[in-house]
């Protein structure tokens, strides 16, 4: 399965992140696979698990919580096509490609507010030395 998270609210609106099978930590910390530049996001905010048959999201005890379709995620929850996931000031639309396999290309995740091309975060299993960042403006 391939999971696409399209930014529908917040910056950079219209940007899509592409996740192949693997485990991904989203948050502000340097160790995170997707990093946010917002105090509304905890250092390790949530965990995204993409498997061949499902994509699962779990909040990691974040201060402001992770919302799925406007409801607080309190346990591991399987994501469905069309779900809305909110992490701090950013809301993503979930788009699933069941049965699709990730390509073997080198993924890169650097978001620019004016860019609409897709980016692929690195999986923890790839053992990358430096993790890419997701630069988002802080809300006032």
Short mmCIF file of N, CA and C in Angstrom, two decimals:
data_model
loop_
_atom_site.label_atom_id
_atom_site.label_comp_id
_atom_site.label_asym_id
_atom_site.label_seq_id
_atom_site.Cartn_x
_atom_site.Cartn_y
_atom_site.Cartn_z
N UNK A 1 0.83 -1.17 0.00
CA UNK A 1 0.00 0.00 0.00
C UNK A 1 0.88 1.24 0.00
N UNK A 2 0.42 2.25 -0.69
CA UNK A 2 1.06 3.56 -0.69
C UNK A 2 0.06 4.53 -0.07
N UNK A 3 0.55 5.36 0.85
CA UNK A 3 -0.29 6.36 1.51
C UNK A 3 0.16 7.74 1.05
N UNK A 4 -0.80 8.55 0.62
CA UNK A 4 -0.54 9.95 0.26
C UNK A 4 -1.21 10.81 1.32
N UNK A 5 -0.47 11.77 1.86
CA UNK A 5 -1.04 12.78 2.76
C UNK A 5 -0.92 14.12 2.05
N UNK A 6 -2.07 14.68 1.65
CA UNK A 6 -2.10 15.95 0.93
C UNK A 6 -2.46 17.06 1.92
N UNK A 7 -1.65 18.12 1.97
CA UNK A 7 -1.91 19.25 2.86
C UNK A 7 -3.11 20.02 2.32
N UNK A 8 -4.21 20.03 3.09
CA UNK A 8 -5.41 20.74 2.67
C UNK A 8 -5.66 21.99 3.51
N UNK A 9 -4.99 22.08 4.66
CA UNK A 9 -5.08 23.28 5.48
C UNK A 9 -3.73 23.49 6.15
N UNK A 10 -3.24 24.70 6.11
CA UNK A 10 -1.91 25.00 6.63
C UNK A 10 -0.94 25.12 5.48
N UNK A 11 0.30 25.43 5.81
CA UNK A 11 1.32 25.58 4.78
C UNK A 11 2.24 24.38 4.77
N UNK A 12 2.63 23.89 3.63
CA UNK A 12 2.34 24.36 2.28
C UNK A 12 1.12 23.65 1.69
N UNK A 13 0.01 24.35 1.59
CA UNK A 13 -1.23 23.78 1.05
C UNK A 13 -0.98 23.23 -0.35
N UNK A 14 -1.54 22.07 -0.62
CA UNK A 14 -1.40 21.42 -1.93
C UNK A 14 -0.24 20.46 -2.02
N UNK A 15 0.69 20.49 -1.08
CA UNK A 15 1.84 19.58 -1.08
C UNK A 15 1.37 18.19 -0.69
N UNK A 16 1.93 17.17 -1.30
CA UNK A 16 1.57 15.79 -0.99
C UNK A 16 2.80 15.03 -0.53
N UNK A 17 2.68 14.32 0.58
CA UNK A 17 3.72 13.44 1.08
C UNK A 17 3.33 12.02 0.72
N UNK A 18 4.30 11.23 0.26
CA UNK A 18 4.03 9.86 -0.17
C UNK A 18 4.80 8.91 0.75
N UNK A 19 4.08 7.95 1.34
CA UNK A 19 4.66 7.00 2.27
C UNK A 19 4.51 5.58 1.75
N UNK A 20 5.62 4.88 1.60
CA UNK A 20 5.61 3.46 1.29
C UNK A 20 5.55 2.69 2.61
N UNK A 21 5.58 1.37 2.56
CA UNK A 21 5.53 0.58 3.80
C UNK A 21 6.68 0.97 4.74
N UNK A 22 6.34 1.11 6.02
CA UNK A 22 7.33 1.48 7.03
C UNK A 22 6.68 2.18 8.19
N UNK A 23 7.50 2.54 9.17
CA UNK A 23 7.06 3.28 10.35
C UNK A 23 7.65 4.68 10.28
N UNK A 24 6.83 5.69 10.55
CA UNK A 24 7.26 7.08 10.45
C UNK A 24 6.81 7.85 11.68
N UNK A 25 7.74 8.60 12.27
CA UNK A 25 7.41 9.45 13.41
C UNK A 25 7.25 10.87 12.87
N UNK A 26 6.13 11.52 13.25
CA UNK A 26 5.87 12.89 12.87
C UNK A 26 5.99 13.76 14.12
N UNK A 27 6.68 14.87 14.03
CA UNK A 27 6.84 15.75 15.17
C UNK A 27 7.85 16.84 14.90
N UNK A 28 8.28 17.54 15.97
CA UNK A 28 9.26 18.63 15.86
C UNK A 28 10.69 18.16 16.04
N UNK A 29 10.89 17.00 16.65
CA UNK A 29 12.23 16.53 17.00
C UNK A 29 13.09 16.19 15.80
N UNK A 30 14.40 16.32 16.00
CA UNK A 30 15.36 16.01 14.94
C UNK A 30 15.29 14.56 14.49
N UNK A 31 14.84 13.67 15.38
CA UNK A 31 14.76 12.25 15.07
C UNK A 31 13.53 11.88 14.23
N UNK A 32 12.62 12.81 14.03
CA UNK A 32 11.38 12.53 13.31
C UNK A 32 11.59 12.44 11.80
N UNK A 33 10.80 11.62 11.16
CA UNK A 33 10.86 11.44 9.71
C UNK A 33 10.19 12.60 8.99
N UNK A 34 9.13 13.13 9.59
CA UNK A 34 8.46 14.34 9.08
C UNK A 34 8.50 15.34 10.22
N UNK A 35 9.16 16.49 9.96
CA UNK A 35 9.33 17.48 11.02
C UNK A 35 8.51 18.73 10.71
N UNK A 36 7.88 19.25 11.75
CA UNK A 36 7.05 20.44 11.66
C UNK A 36 7.74 21.58 12.39
N UNK A 37 7.58 22.77 11.88
CA UNK A 37 8.13 23.97 12.50
C UNK A 37 6.97 24.70 13.19
N UNK A 38 6.44 24.11 14.25
CA UNK A 38 5.31 24.70 14.96
C UNK A 38 5.34 24.24 16.41
N UNK A 39 5.14 25.18 17.31
CA UNK A 39 5.07 24.85 18.74
C UNK A 39 3.79 24.07 19.07
N UNK A 40 2.85 24.02 18.15
CA UNK A 40 1.61 23.26 18.36
C UNK A 40 1.84 21.76 18.21
N UNK A 41 3.03 21.40 17.70
CA UNK A 41 3.37 20.01 17.45
C UNK A 41 4.40 19.57 18.48
N UNK A 42 4.18 18.41 19.10
CA UNK A 42 5.11 17.87 20.10
C UNK A 42 6.37 17.34 19.42
N UNK A 43 7.42 17.15 20.20
CA UNK A 43 8.70 16.64 19.65
C UNK A 43 8.48 15.32 18.93
N UNK A 44 7.78 14.40 19.55
CA UNK A 44 7.34 13.15 18.90
C UNK A 44 5.82 13.14 19.03
N UNK A 45 5.15 13.57 17.99
CA UNK A 45 3.71 13.83 18.04
C UNK A 45 2.87 12.57 17.78
N UNK A 46 3.15 11.89 16.66
CA UNK A 46 2.36 10.70 16.33
C UNK A 46 3.20 9.74 15.49
N UNK A 47 2.73 8.50 15.45
CA UNK A 47 3.39 7.43 14.70
C UNK A 47 2.47 6.99 13.58
N UNK A 48 3.02 6.92 12.37
CA UNK A 48 2.29 6.45 11.20
C UNK A 48 2.91 5.14 10.77
N UNK A 49 2.09 4.10 10.68
CA UNK A 49 2.55 2.79 10.23
C UNK A 49 1.85 2.45 8.92
N UNK A 50 2.64 2.26 7.88
CA UNK A 50 2.09 1.89 6.58
C UNK A 50 2.48 0.44 6.33
N UNK A 51 1.49 -0.39 6.12
CA UNK A 51 1.69 -1.81 5.86
C UNK A 51 1.09 -2.14 4.49
N UNK A 52 1.29 -3.36 4.03
CA UNK A 52 0.75 -3.76 2.74
C UNK A 52 -0.78 -3.68 2.71
N UNK A 53 -1.43 -3.94 3.85
CA UNK A 53 -2.89 -4.00 3.87
C UNK A 53 -3.55 -2.81 4.54
N UNK A 54 -2.81 -1.96 5.27
CA UNK A 54 -3.45 -0.87 6.01
C UNK A 54 -2.45 0.21 6.38
N UNK A 55 -2.98 1.38 6.70
CA UNK A 55 -2.20 2.49 7.26
C UNK A 55 -2.81 2.80 8.62
N UNK A 56 -1.96 2.88 9.64
CA UNK A 56 -2.42 3.04 11.01
C UNK A 56 -1.74 4.26 11.62
N UNK A 57 -2.51 5.05 12.37
CA UNK A 57 -1.99 6.24 13.03
C UNK A 57 -2.18 6.11 14.54
N UNK A 58 -1.16 6.54 15.30
CA UNK A 58 -1.26 6.50 16.77
C UNK A 58 -0.63 7.78 17.32
N UNK A 59 -1.35 8.46 18.18
CA UNK A 59 -0.82 9.63 18.87
C UNK A 59 0.20 9.13 19.89
N UNK A 60 1.28 9.87 20.08
CA UNK A 60 2.34 9.46 21.00
C UNK A 60 2.31 10.28 22.29
N UNK A 61 1.10 10.59 22.77
CA UNK A 61 0.96 11.36 24.00
C UNK A 61 1.25 12.83 23.79
N UNK A 62 0.96 13.33 22.60
CA UNK A 62 1.24 14.73 22.28
C UNK A 62 0.41 15.67 23.15
N UNK A 63 0.93 16.85 23.36
CA UNK A 63 0.26 17.85 24.22
C UNK A 63 -1.07 18.29 23.61
N UNK A 64 -1.13 18.51 22.30
CA UNK A 64 -2.35 19.02 21.67
C UNK A 64 -3.15 17.94 20.95
N UNK A 65 -2.66 16.72 20.94
CA UNK A 65 -3.40 15.62 20.33
C UNK A 65 -3.30 15.59 18.82
N UNK A 66 -3.73 14.46 18.27
CA UNK A 66 -3.81 14.24 16.83
C UNK A 66 -5.28 13.99 16.53
N UNK A 67 -5.82 14.68 15.55
CA UNK A 67 -7.23 14.52 15.21
C UNK A 67 -7.40 13.75 13.91
N UNK A 68 -8.37 12.85 13.90
CA UNK A 68 -8.77 12.14 12.68
C UNK A 68 -10.24 12.44 12.48
N UNK A 69 -10.54 13.11 11.39
CA UNK A 69 -11.91 13.54 11.08
C UNK A 69 -12.51 14.35 12.23
N UNK A 70 -11.69 15.21 12.83
CA UNK A 70 -12.16 16.09 13.90
C UNK A 70 -12.25 15.47 15.27
N UNK A 71 -11.92 14.19 15.39
CA UNK A 71 -12.01 13.49 16.67
C UNK A 71 -10.61 13.13 17.15
N UNK A 72 -10.41 13.26 18.44
CA UNK A 72 -9.12 12.96 19.04
C UNK A 72 -8.77 11.49 18.88
N UNK A 73 -7.58 11.21 18.38
CA UNK A 73 -7.09 9.85 18.21
C UNK A 73 -6.55 9.39 19.56
N UNK A 74 -7.22 8.42 20.19
CA UNK A 74 -6.83 7.99 21.53
C UNK A 74 -6.21 6.59 21.56
N UNK A 75 -6.22 5.92 20.44
CA UNK A 75 -5.61 4.59 20.31
C UNK A 75 -5.18 4.44 18.86
N UNK A 76 -4.51 3.33 18.53
CA UNK A 76 -4.18 3.10 17.13
C UNK A 76 -5.47 3.08 16.32
N UNK A 77 -5.45 3.80 15.21
CA UNK A 77 -6.63 3.86 14.37
C UNK A 77 -6.23 3.65 12.92
N UNK A 78 -6.96 2.76 12.24
CA UNK A 78 -6.73 2.50 10.83
C UNK A 78 -7.28 3.67 10.02
N UNK A 79 -6.46 4.17 9.10
CA UNK A 79 -6.89 5.28 8.25
C UNK A 79 -7.64 4.77 7.04
N UNK A 80 -8.63 5.54 6.61
CA UNK A 80 -9.42 5.20 5.44
C UNK A 80 -9.24 6.30 4.39
N UNK A 81 -9.43 5.94 3.15
CA UNK A 81 -9.35 6.91 2.06
C UNK A 81 -10.33 8.04 2.33
N UNK A 82 -9.86 9.28 2.24
CA UNK A 82 -10.72 10.44 2.47
C UNK A 82 -10.70 10.97 3.89
N UNK A 83 -10.05 10.27 4.82
CA UNK A 83 -9.94 10.78 6.20
C UNK A 83 -9.16 12.08 6.21
N UNK A 84 -9.44 12.91 7.21
CA UNK A 84 -8.68 14.14 7.45
C UNK A 84 -7.90 13.96 8.73
N UNK A 85 -6.59 14.17 8.68
CA UNK A 85 -5.70 14.02 9.82
C UNK A 85 -5.12 15.39 10.13
N UNK A 86 -5.28 15.83 11.40
CA UNK A 86 -4.74 17.11 11.81
C UNK A 86 -3.61 16.91 12.80
N UNK A 87 -2.45 17.48 12.48
CA UNK A 87 -1.27 17.49 13.34
C UNK A 87 -0.91 18.95 13.52
N UNK A 88 -1.14 19.50 14.71
CA UNK A 88 -0.88 20.91 14.95
C UNK A 88 -1.68 21.76 13.98
N UNK A 89 -1.02 22.72 13.30
CA UNK A 89 -1.73 23.63 12.40
C UNK A 89 -1.97 23.08 11.00
N UNK A 90 -1.61 21.82 10.76
CA UNK A 90 -1.69 21.25 9.41
C UNK A 90 -2.74 20.15 9.36
N UNK A 91 -3.59 20.20 8.33
CA UNK A 91 -4.57 19.15 8.10
C UNK A 91 -4.24 18.47 6.78
N UNK A 92 -4.19 17.13 6.83
CA UNK A 92 -3.88 16.31 5.66
C UNK A 92 -5.12 15.54 5.22
N UNK A 93 -5.28 15.36 3.91
CA UNK A 93 -6.28 14.47 3.34
C UNK A 93 -5.58 13.15 3.06
N UNK A 94 -6.17 12.05 3.51
CA UNK A 94 -5.61 10.71 3.30
C UNK A 94 -6.08 10.17 1.96
N UNK A 95 -5.11 9.73 1.14
CA UNK A 95 -5.42 9.07 -0.13
C UNK A 95 -4.64 7.76 -0.12
N UNK A 96 -5.34 6.64 -0.20
CA UNK A 96 -4.73 5.32 -0.15
C UNK A 96 -4.67 4.69 -1.53
N UNK A 97 -3.57 3.99 -1.80
CA UNK A 97 -3.42 3.19 -3.02
C UNK A 97 -3.23 1.74 -2.59
N UNK A 98 -4.32 1.03 -2.33
CA UNK A 98 -4.18 -0.38 -1.93
C UNK A 98 -3.51 -1.19 -3.02
N UNK A 99 -2.66 -2.11 -2.60
CA UNK A 99 -2.00 -3.00 -3.55
C UNK A 99 -0.79 -2.40 -4.24
N UNK A 100 -0.60 -1.09 -4.14
CA UNK A 100 0.55 -0.45 -4.78
C UNK A 100 1.80 -0.72 -3.97
N UNK A 101 2.93 -0.81 -4.64
CA UNK A 101 4.22 -1.04 -3.98
C UNK A 101 5.08 0.19 -4.17
N UNK A 102 5.88 0.51 -3.17
CA UNK A 102 6.78 1.67 -3.26
C UNK A 102 7.91 1.38 -4.24
N UNK A 103 8.34 2.42 -4.94
CA UNK A 103 9.48 2.29 -5.85
C UNK A 103 10.76 2.31 -5.03
N UNK A 104 11.85 1.85 -5.60
CA UNK A 104 13.12 1.80 -4.90
C UNK A 104 13.93 3.08 -5.00
N UNK A 105 13.31 4.20 -5.39
CA UNK A 105 14.04 5.44 -5.54
C UNK A 105 14.38 6.06 -4.18
N UNK A 106 15.38 6.92 -4.17
CA UNK A 106 15.77 7.60 -2.95
C UNK A 106 14.71 8.64 -2.60
N UNK A 107 14.01 8.48 -1.49
CA UNK A 107 12.99 9.45 -1.12
C UNK A 107 13.61 10.72 -0.56
N UNK A 108 12.87 11.79 -0.64
CA UNK A 108 13.31 13.08 -0.12
C UNK A 108 12.09 13.82 0.38
N UNK A 109 12.20 14.45 1.53
CA UNK A 109 11.07 15.17 2.09
C UNK A 109 11.50 16.55 2.52
N UNK A 110 11.43 17.49 1.60
CA UNK A 110 11.64 18.89 1.91
C UNK A 110 10.49 19.63 1.25
N UNK A 111 9.66 20.23 2.07
CA UNK A 111 8.49 20.91 1.55
C UNK A 111 8.76 22.40 1.42
N UNK A 112 8.36 22.95 0.29
CA UNK A 112 8.46 24.38 0.05
C UNK A 112 7.06 24.89 -0.20
N UNK A 113 6.69 26.02 0.39
CA UNK A 113 5.31 26.51 0.27
C UNK A 113 4.79 26.65 -1.15
N UNK A 114 5.64 26.91 -2.12
CA UNK A 114 5.17 27.10 -3.49
C UNK A 114 5.22 25.84 -4.33
N UNK A 115 5.66 24.73 -3.77
CA UNK A 115 5.84 23.50 -4.52
C UNK A 115 4.62 22.61 -4.41
N UNK A 116 4.27 21.92 -5.51
CA UNK A 116 3.15 20.97 -5.46
C UNK A 116 3.59 19.57 -5.83
N UNK A 117 4.89 19.36 -6.04
CA UNK A 117 5.35 18.02 -6.40
C UNK A 117 5.29 17.10 -5.18
N UNK A 118 5.23 15.81 -5.40
CA UNK A 118 5.15 14.86 -4.31
C UNK A 118 6.52 14.58 -3.72
N UNK A 119 6.54 14.36 -2.40
CA UNK A 119 7.78 14.04 -1.71
C UNK A 119 7.59 12.73 -0.98
N UNK A 120 8.68 11.98 -0.84
CA UNK A 120 8.62 10.69 -0.17
C UNK A 120 9.51 10.73 1.06
N UNK A 121 8.94 10.56 2.27
CA UNK A 121 9.77 10.51 3.46
C UNK A 121 10.53 9.20 3.53
N UNK A 122 11.64 9.21 4.24
CA UNK A 122 12.44 8.00 4.38
C UNK A 122 11.86 7.13 5.49
N UNK A 123 11.88 5.85 5.26
CA UNK A 123 11.42 4.90 6.27
C UNK A 123 12.50 4.70 7.31
N UNK A 124 12.07 4.44 8.54
CA UNK A 124 13.03 4.16 9.61
C UNK A 124 13.88 2.95 9.25
N UNK A 125 13.32 2.04 8.48
CA UNK A 125 14.03 0.82 8.10
C UNK A 125 15.20 1.12 7.15
N UNK A 126 15.19 2.29 6.51
CA UNK A 126 16.25 2.63 5.57
C UNK A 126 17.52 3.07 6.28
N UNK A 127 17.43 3.40 7.59
CA UNK A 127 18.60 3.75 8.36
C UNK A 127 19.34 4.97 7.84
N UNK A 128 18.63 6.02 7.52
CA UNK A 128 19.26 7.21 6.98
C UNK A 128 20.00 7.96 8.08
N UNK A 129 21.12 8.56 7.71
CA UNK A 129 21.91 9.32 8.67
C UNK A 129 21.29 10.67 8.96
N UNK A 130 20.74 11.32 7.96
CA UNK A 130 20.07 12.60 8.16
C UNK A 130 18.66 12.48 7.66
N UNK A 131 17.73 12.89 8.48
CA UNK A 131 16.33 12.81 8.10
C UNK A 131 15.89 14.13 7.49
N UNK A 132 15.05 14.09 6.48
CA UNK A 132 14.56 15.30 5.85
C UNK A 132 13.59 16.03 6.78
N UNK A 133 13.30 17.28 6.49
CA UNK A 133 12.40 18.05 7.31
C UNK A 133 11.20 18.52 6.53
N UNK A 134 10.16 18.81 7.26
CA UNK A 134 8.96 19.41 6.68
C UNK A 134 8.87 20.79 7.30
N UNK A 135 9.20 21.82 6.54
CA UNK A 135 9.20 23.17 7.06
C UNK A 135 7.83 23.79 6.87
N UNK A 136 7.19 24.10 7.98
CA UNK A 136 5.89 24.73 7.95
C UNK A 136 5.93 26.01 8.75
N UNK A 137 5.24 27.02 8.27
CA UNK A 137 5.18 28.28 9.01
C UNK A 137 4.41 28.09 10.30
N UNK A 138 4.81 28.81 11.31
CA UNK A 138 4.10 28.78 12.59
C UNK A 138 2.88 29.68 12.48
N UNK A 139 1.80 29.25 13.09
CA UNK A 139 0.61 30.09 13.13
C UNK A 139 0.81 31.17 14.17
N UNK A 140 0.26 32.38 13.92
CA UNK A 140 0.40 33.46 14.91
C UNK A 140 -0.37 33.15 16.16
#
